PDB file of C-alpha atoms in Angstrom:
ATOM      1  CA  MET V   9      85.021 161.527 120.991  1.00  0.00           C
ATOM      2  CA  HIS V  10      83.409 159.535 124.073  1.00  0.00           C
ATOM      3  CA  LEU V  11      80.210 158.778 123.617  1.00  0.00           C
ATOM      4  CA  LYS V  12      78.073 157.131 126.262  1.00  0.00           C
ATOM      5  CA  PHE V  13      76.599 153.776 125.115  1.00  0.00           C
ATOM      6  CA  SER V  14      72.712 154.416 126.448  1.00  0.00           C
ATOM      7  CA  VAL V  15      72.889 157.538 124.802  1.00  0.00           C
ATOM      8  CA  LEU V  16      73.489 156.067 120.842  1.00  0.00           C
ATOM      9  CA  ALA V  17      71.265 152.904 121.933  1.00  0.00           C
ATOM     10  CA  SER V  18      68.183 155.150 122.612  1.00  0.00           C
ATOM     11  CA  GLN V  19      68.953 157.206 119.614  1.00  0.00           C
ATOM     12  CA  PHE V  20      69.307 153.984 117.828  1.00  0.00           C
ATOM     13  CA  LEU V  21      66.610 152.855 118.981  1.00  0.00           C
ATOM     14  CA  GLU V  22      64.686 155.341 118.291  1.00  0.00           C
ATOM     15  CA  ASP V  23      66.170 156.442 114.623  1.00  0.00           C
ATOM     16  CA  PRO V  24      68.588 153.739 113.575  1.00  0.00           C
ATOM     17  CA  HIS V  25      68.895 155.945 110.019  1.00  0.00           C
ATOM     18  CA  SER V  26      70.054 159.171 111.875  1.00  0.00           C
ATOM     19  CA  VAL V  27      72.910 157.177 113.688  1.00  0.00           C
ATOM     20  CA  ARG V  28      74.099 155.241 110.883  1.00  0.00           C
ATOM     21  CA  ARG V  29      74.062 159.048 108.730  1.00  0.00           C
ATOM     22  CA  ALA V  30      76.175 160.310 111.427  1.00  0.00           C
ATOM     23  CA  VAL V  31      78.387 158.024 112.593  1.00  0.00           C
ATOM     24  CA  CYS V  32      79.572 156.296 109.190  1.00  0.00           C
ATOM     25  CA  TRP V  33      82.959 155.120 110.889  1.00  0.00           C
ATOM     26  CA  PRO V  34      84.263 152.163 113.406  1.00  0.00           C
ATOM     27  CA  VAL V  35      84.490 152.565 117.214  1.00  0.00           C
ATOM     28  CA  LEU V  36      85.296 150.989 119.765  1.00  0.00           C
ATOM     29  CA  VAL V  37      82.734 150.144 123.051  1.00  0.00           C
ATOM     30  CA  TRP V  38      84.701 150.567 125.958  1.00  0.00           C
ATOM     31  CA  GLU V  39      83.072 148.467 129.327  1.00  0.00           C
ATOM     32  CA  ALA V  40      84.266 148.768 132.147  1.00  0.00           C
ATOM     33  CA  PRO V  41      85.540 144.401 133.512  1.00  0.00           C
ATOM     34  CA  PRO V  42      82.785 142.824 135.926  1.00  0.00           C
ATOM     35  CA  THR V  43      82.792 143.338 139.494  1.00  0.00           C
ATOM     36  CA  GLY V  44      85.240 141.572 140.989  1.00  0.00           C
ATOM     37  CA  VAL V  45      87.803 141.004 138.447  1.00  0.00           C
ATOM     38  CA  ARG V  46      91.120 142.541 139.502  1.00  0.00           C
ATOM     39  CA  PRO V  47      93.363 144.704 136.818  1.00  0.00           C
ATOM     40  CA  LEU V  48      96.806 142.546 135.134  1.00  0.00           C
ATOM     41  CA  PHE V  49      98.640 145.411 135.118  1.00  0.00           C
ATOM     42  CA  THR V  50     100.001 146.779 138.575  1.00  0.00           C
ATOM     43  CA  ARG V  51     102.308 149.303 136.926  1.00  0.00           C
ATOM     44  CA  SER V  52     100.992 152.459 135.508  1.00  0.00           C
ATOM     45  CA  THR V  53     101.729 156.065 134.778  1.00  0.00           C
ATOM     46  CA  MET V  54      98.855 159.266 135.649  1.00  0.00           C
ATOM     47  CA  THR V  55      98.912 162.230 133.445  1.00  0.00           C
ATOM     48  CA  GLY V  56      96.520 164.313 135.095  1.00  0.00           C
ATOM     49  CA  LEU V  57      93.605 162.173 133.798  1.00  0.00           C
ATOM     50  CA  SER V  58      90.139 163.064 134.589  1.00  0.00           C
ATOM     51  CA  VAL V  59      87.634 160.702 135.483  1.00  0.00           C
ATOM     52  CA  ARG V  60      85.809 159.807 132.015  1.00  0.00           C
ATOM     53  CA  ARG V  61      85.703 155.553 132.420  1.00  0.00           C
ATOM     54  CA  PRO V  62      83.323 153.394 131.816  1.00  0.00           C
ATOM     55  CA  THR V  63      80.901 151.988 134.176  1.00  0.00           C
ATOM     56  CA  VAL V  64      79.407 148.160 134.535  1.00  0.00           C
ATOM     57  CA  ALA V  65      76.000 150.069 133.406  1.00  0.00           C
ATOM     58  CA  GLU V  66      77.152 152.466 131.259  1.00  0.00           C
ATOM     59  CA  PRO V  67      80.006 151.648 128.669  1.00  0.00           C
ATOM     60  CA  LEU V  68      81.806 154.281 126.457  1.00  0.00           C
ATOM     61  CA  VAL V  69      82.114 155.210 122.457  1.00  0.00           C
ATOM     62  CA  LEU V  70      84.981 156.296 121.175  1.00  0.00           C
ATOM     63  CA  GLU V  71      85.151 157.176 117.489  1.00  0.00           C
ATOM     64  CA  VAL V  72      88.400 155.454 115.621  1.00  0.00           C
ATOM     65  CA  ARG V  73      88.899 158.821 112.784  1.00  0.00           C
ATOM     66  CA  LYS V  74      91.222 161.415 112.931  1.00  0.00           C
ATOM     67  CA  SER V  75      90.591 163.884 115.191  1.00  0.00           C
ATOM     68  CA  PHE V  76      90.299 167.723 114.040  1.00  0.00           C
ATOM     69  CA  GLY V  77      92.725 168.904 116.197  1.00  0.00           C
ATOM     70  CA  SER V  78      95.466 165.818 115.943  1.00  0.00           C
ATOM     71  CA  THR V  79      98.960 167.047 116.111  1.00  0.00           C
ATOM     72  CA  SER V  80     100.111 163.430 115.446  1.00  0.00           C
ATOM     73  CA  LEU V  81     102.446 162.936 112.617  1.00  0.00           C
ATOM     74  CA  THR V  82     101.271 159.310 111.573  1.00  0.00           C
ATOM     75  CA  THR V  83      99.162 158.408 108.481  1.00  0.00           C
ATOM     76  CA  GLY V  84      96.506 156.346 110.913  1.00  0.00           C
ATOM     77  CA  ILE V  85      94.567 156.856 114.280  1.00  0.00           C
ATOM     78  CA  THR V  86      96.852 157.179 117.463  1.00  0.00           C
ATOM     79  CA  LEU V  87      95.703 155.582 120.661  1.00  0.00           C
ATOM     80  CA  GLY V  88      96.365 156.674 123.477  1.00  0.00           C
ATOM     81  CA  ARG V  89      96.463 158.510 126.996  1.00  0.00           C
ATOM     82  CA  THR V  90      97.411 161.824 125.948  1.00  0.00           C
ATOM     83  CA  PRO V  91      95.559 165.035 124.374  1.00  0.00           C
ATOM     84  CA  ASP V  92      97.960 164.840 121.128  1.00  0.00           C
ATOM     85  CA  ASN V  93      96.257 160.984 120.370  1.00  0.00           C
ATOM     86  CA  ASP V  94      92.773 160.771 118.159  1.00  0.00           C
ATOM     87  CA  VAL V  95      91.592 158.324 120.004  1.00  0.00           C
ATOM     88  CA  ILE V  96      92.245 159.649 124.313  1.00  0.00           C
ATOM     89  CA  VAL V  97      91.894 156.797 126.637  1.00  0.00           C
ATOM     90  CA  GLU V  98      92.061 157.374 129.969  1.00  0.00           C
ATOM     91  CA  ASP V  99      93.170 154.679 131.978  1.00  0.00           C
ATOM     92  CA  PRO V 100      96.611 154.444 133.571  1.00  0.00           C
ATOM     93  CA  THR V 101      97.677 151.487 131.905  1.00  0.00           C
ATOM     94  CA  VAL V 102      97.675 152.394 128.140  1.00  0.00           C
ATOM     95  CA  SER V 103     101.064 153.975 127.404  1.00  0.00           C
ATOM     96  CA  ARG V 104     101.110 157.753 125.929  1.00  0.00           C
ATOM     97  CA  VAL V 105     101.010 156.824 122.440  1.00  0.00           C
ATOM     98  CA  HIS V 106      99.603 153.034 122.415  1.00  0.00           C
ATOM     99  CA  ALA V 107      98.491 151.780 119.313  1.00  0.00           C
ATOM    100  CA  THR V 108      97.154 152.621 115.490  1.00  0.00           C
ATOM    101  CA  PHE V 109      94.542 152.216 113.443  1.00  0.00           C
ATOM    102  CA  SER V 110      94.798 151.970 110.082  1.00  0.00           C
ATOM    103  CA  GLU V 111      92.505 151.377 107.206  1.00  0.00           C
ATOM    104  CA  GLU V 112      93.494 149.682 103.516  1.00  0.00           C
ATOM    105  CA  LYS V 113      91.535 151.523 100.955  1.00  0.00           C
ATOM    106  CA  GLN V 114      91.620 149.138  98.863  1.00  0.00           C
ATOM    107  CA  THR V 115      89.636 146.286 100.546  1.00  0.00           C
ATOM    108  CA  GLY V 116      87.888 148.533 103.438  1.00  0.00           C
ATOM    109  CA  VAL V 117      89.977 146.256 105.697  1.00  0.00           C
ATOM    110  CA  TRP V 118      90.820 147.994 109.590  1.00  0.00           C
ATOM    111  CA  TYR V 119      93.768 146.477 111.205  1.00  0.00           C
ATOM    112  CA  VAL V 120      95.526 147.888 114.806  1.00  0.00           C
ATOM    113  CA  THR V 121      99.514 148.517 115.457  1.00  0.00           C
ATOM    114  CA  ASP V 122     100.865 148.089 118.938  1.00  0.00           C
ATOM    115  CA  ASP V 123     103.558 150.752 119.562  1.00  0.00           C
ATOM    116  CA  GLY V 124     105.772 149.395 121.185  1.00  0.00           C
ATOM    117  CA  SER V 125     103.287 150.154 124.238  1.00  0.00           C
ATOM    118  CA  HIS V 126     104.320 149.263 128.111  1.00  0.00           C
ATOM    119  CA  ASN V 127     101.693 146.735 128.632  1.00  0.00           C
ATOM    120  CA  GLY V 128     100.387 145.321 125.471  1.00  0.00           C
ATOM    121  CA  THR V 129      97.937 145.707 123.078  1.00  0.00           C
ATOM    122  CA  TRP V 130      95.957 141.771 122.827  1.00  0.00           C
ATOM    123  CA  HIS V 131      93.520 140.960 120.056  1.00  0.00           C
ATOM    124  CA  ASN V 132      90.644 138.552 120.796  1.00  0.00           C
ATOM    125  CA  GLY V 133      92.985 136.844 123.956  1.00  0.00           C
ATOM    126  CA  THR V 134      96.458 136.884 121.700  1.00  0.00           C
ATOM    127  CA  LEU V 135      99.509 139.639 122.773  1.00  0.00           C
ATOM    128  CA  LEU V 136     100.286 141.490 119.822  1.00  0.00           C
ATOM    129  CA  ILE V 137     103.963 141.547 118.142  1.00  0.00           C
ATOM    130  CA  PRO V 138     104.851 145.487 118.153  1.00  0.00           C
ATOM    131  CA  GLY V 139     104.919 147.291 114.792  1.00  0.00           C
ATOM    132  CA  ARG V 140     102.697 144.746 113.142  1.00  0.00           C
ATOM    133  CA  PRO V 141      99.570 144.701 111.682  1.00  0.00           C
ATOM    134  CA  THR V 142      96.660 142.463 112.800  1.00  0.00           C
ATOM    135  CA  PRO V 143      94.041 142.669 110.729  1.00  0.00           C
ATOM    136  CA  LEU V 144      90.438 143.679 112.619  1.00  0.00           C
ATOM    137  CA  PHE V 145      87.239 142.750 110.575  1.00  0.00           C
ATOM    138  CA  ASP V 146      83.182 143.650 111.723  1.00  0.00           C
ATOM    139  CA  ARG V 147      84.047 142.994 115.006  1.00  0.00           C
ATOM    140  CA  ALA V 148      87.508 142.357 117.693  1.00  0.00           C
ATOM    141  CA  SER V 149      87.892 142.002 121.551  1.00  0.00           C
ATOM    142  CA  LEU V 150      90.618 143.794 121.986  1.00  0.00           C
ATOM    143  CA  ARG V 151      92.684 145.108 125.844  1.00  0.00           C
ATOM    144  CA  PHE V 152      94.773 148.151 126.007  1.00  0.00           C
ATOM    145  CA  GLY V 153      96.525 147.659 128.872  1.00  0.00           C
ATOM    146  CA  ASP V 154      93.635 146.666 131.047  1.00  0.00           C
ATOM    147  CA  MET V 155      91.474 148.165 129.146  1.00  0.00           C
ATOM    148  CA  LEU V 156      89.155 145.850 127.760  1.00  0.00           C
ATOM    149  CA  ALA V 157      87.073 147.238 124.144  1.00  0.00           C
ATOM    150  CA  THR V 158      85.254 145.627 121.397  1.00  0.00           C
ATOM    151  CA  PHE V 159      86.153 147.134 117.846  1.00  0.00           C
ATOM    152  CA  LEU V 160      83.258 147.672 115.674  1.00  0.00           C
ATOM    153  CA  GLN V 161      82.486 148.313 112.300  1.00  0.00           C
ATOM    154  CA  PHE V 162      79.457 150.415 112.269  1.00  0.00           C
ATOM    155  CA  SER V 163      77.584 147.712 110.062  1.00  0.00           C
ATOM    156  CA  ALA V 164      78.396 145.531 113.482  1.00  0.00           C
ATOM    157  CA  PHE V 165      77.261 147.794 116.068  1.00  0.00           C
ATOM    158  CA  ASN V 166      73.259 147.284 115.689  1.00  0.00           C
ATOM    159  CA  GLN V 167      73.963 143.869 116.660  1.00  0.00           C
ATOM    160  CA  PHE V 168      76.263 144.651 119.486  1.00  0.00           C
ATOM    161  CA  ILE V 169      73.630 147.140 120.740  1.00  0.00           C
ATOM    162  CA  LEU V 170      70.855 143.659 120.510  1.00  0.00           C
ATOM    163  CA  ASP V 171      73.662 141.664 122.458  1.00  0.00           C
ATOM    164  CA  TRP V 172      74.275 144.291 125.294  1.00  0.00           C
ATOM    165  CA  LEU V 173      70.760 145.104 125.789  1.00  0.00           C
ATOM    166  CA  ALA V 174      69.923 141.707 125.900  1.00  0.00           C
ATOM    167  CA  ARG V 175      72.610 140.825 128.615  1.00  0.00           C
ATOM    168  CA  HIS V 176      72.112 144.123 130.978  1.00  0.00           C
ATOM    169  CA  SER V 177      68.645 144.863 130.624  1.00  0.00           C
ATOM    170  CA  ARG V 178      65.153 143.482 132.105  1.00  0.00           C
ATOM    171  CA  GLY V 179      62.793 145.959 130.616  1.00  0.00           C
ATOM    172  CA  PRO V 180      60.806 145.107 126.753  1.00  0.00           C
ATOM    173  CA  ARG V 181      62.319 142.391 124.369  1.00  0.00           C
ATOM    174  CA  VAL V 182      64.210 144.409 121.972  1.00  0.00           C
ATOM    175  CA  SER V 183      64.458 142.409 118.520  1.00  0.00           C
ATOM    176  CA  LEU V 184      65.999 143.624 115.120  1.00  0.00           C
ATOM    177  CA  GLY V 185      63.551 144.559 112.689  1.00  0.00           C
ATOM    178  CA  GLU V 186      64.063 146.054 108.501  1.00  0.00           C
ATOM    179  CA  GLY V 187      64.840 149.419 109.759  1.00  0.00           C
ATOM    180  CA  GLY V 188      67.028 148.508 112.220  1.00  0.00           C
ATOM    181  CA  LEU V 189      66.229 147.998 115.884  1.00  0.00           C
ATOM    182  CA  THR V 190      62.786 148.021 117.685  1.00  0.00           C
ATOM    183  CA  ARG V 191      61.122 147.597 120.762  1.00  0.00           C
ATOM    184  CA  GLY V 192      59.035 144.503 121.225  1.00  0.00           C
ATOM    185  CA  GLY V 193      56.098 143.697 124.149  1.00  0.00           C
TER     186      GLY V 193
END
């Protein structure tokens, strides 16, 4: 499911507890590349994609969880371009089945594995070896083809919202109180 970052951030500012109750799994925040940055990959394929893409002013939040109608035979959470994935990314540089997320139940550590994608999966600037799981802790920078995303355990989402608002707004100051995000004067 694609959620607008501004909607989640507004809800979080108004009532952080309701958002915490509603979203208890990790998310990917998909941001548009900064203005003037050219794509790295020229090879892409189109498969009837719609135009659900982030803008500089409006990132998209993708929930990292199994979809209700998932037909994927894998035990993990698949990310890719086609509708049979759990996390659908509408970007032509993302492979049909690009990567898989999984959680180690005993430790709660999440992993990402490149599934042999054409344009690669990158973790904090390092190209992943296909088939080899890489741990993701509270926050990690990921790239799938030309798609730039930040993986966030929900515990790190609060600080991400604060950081993003500080970089992109000129409105009222936002601070972190005991109950979550609050607006300041």
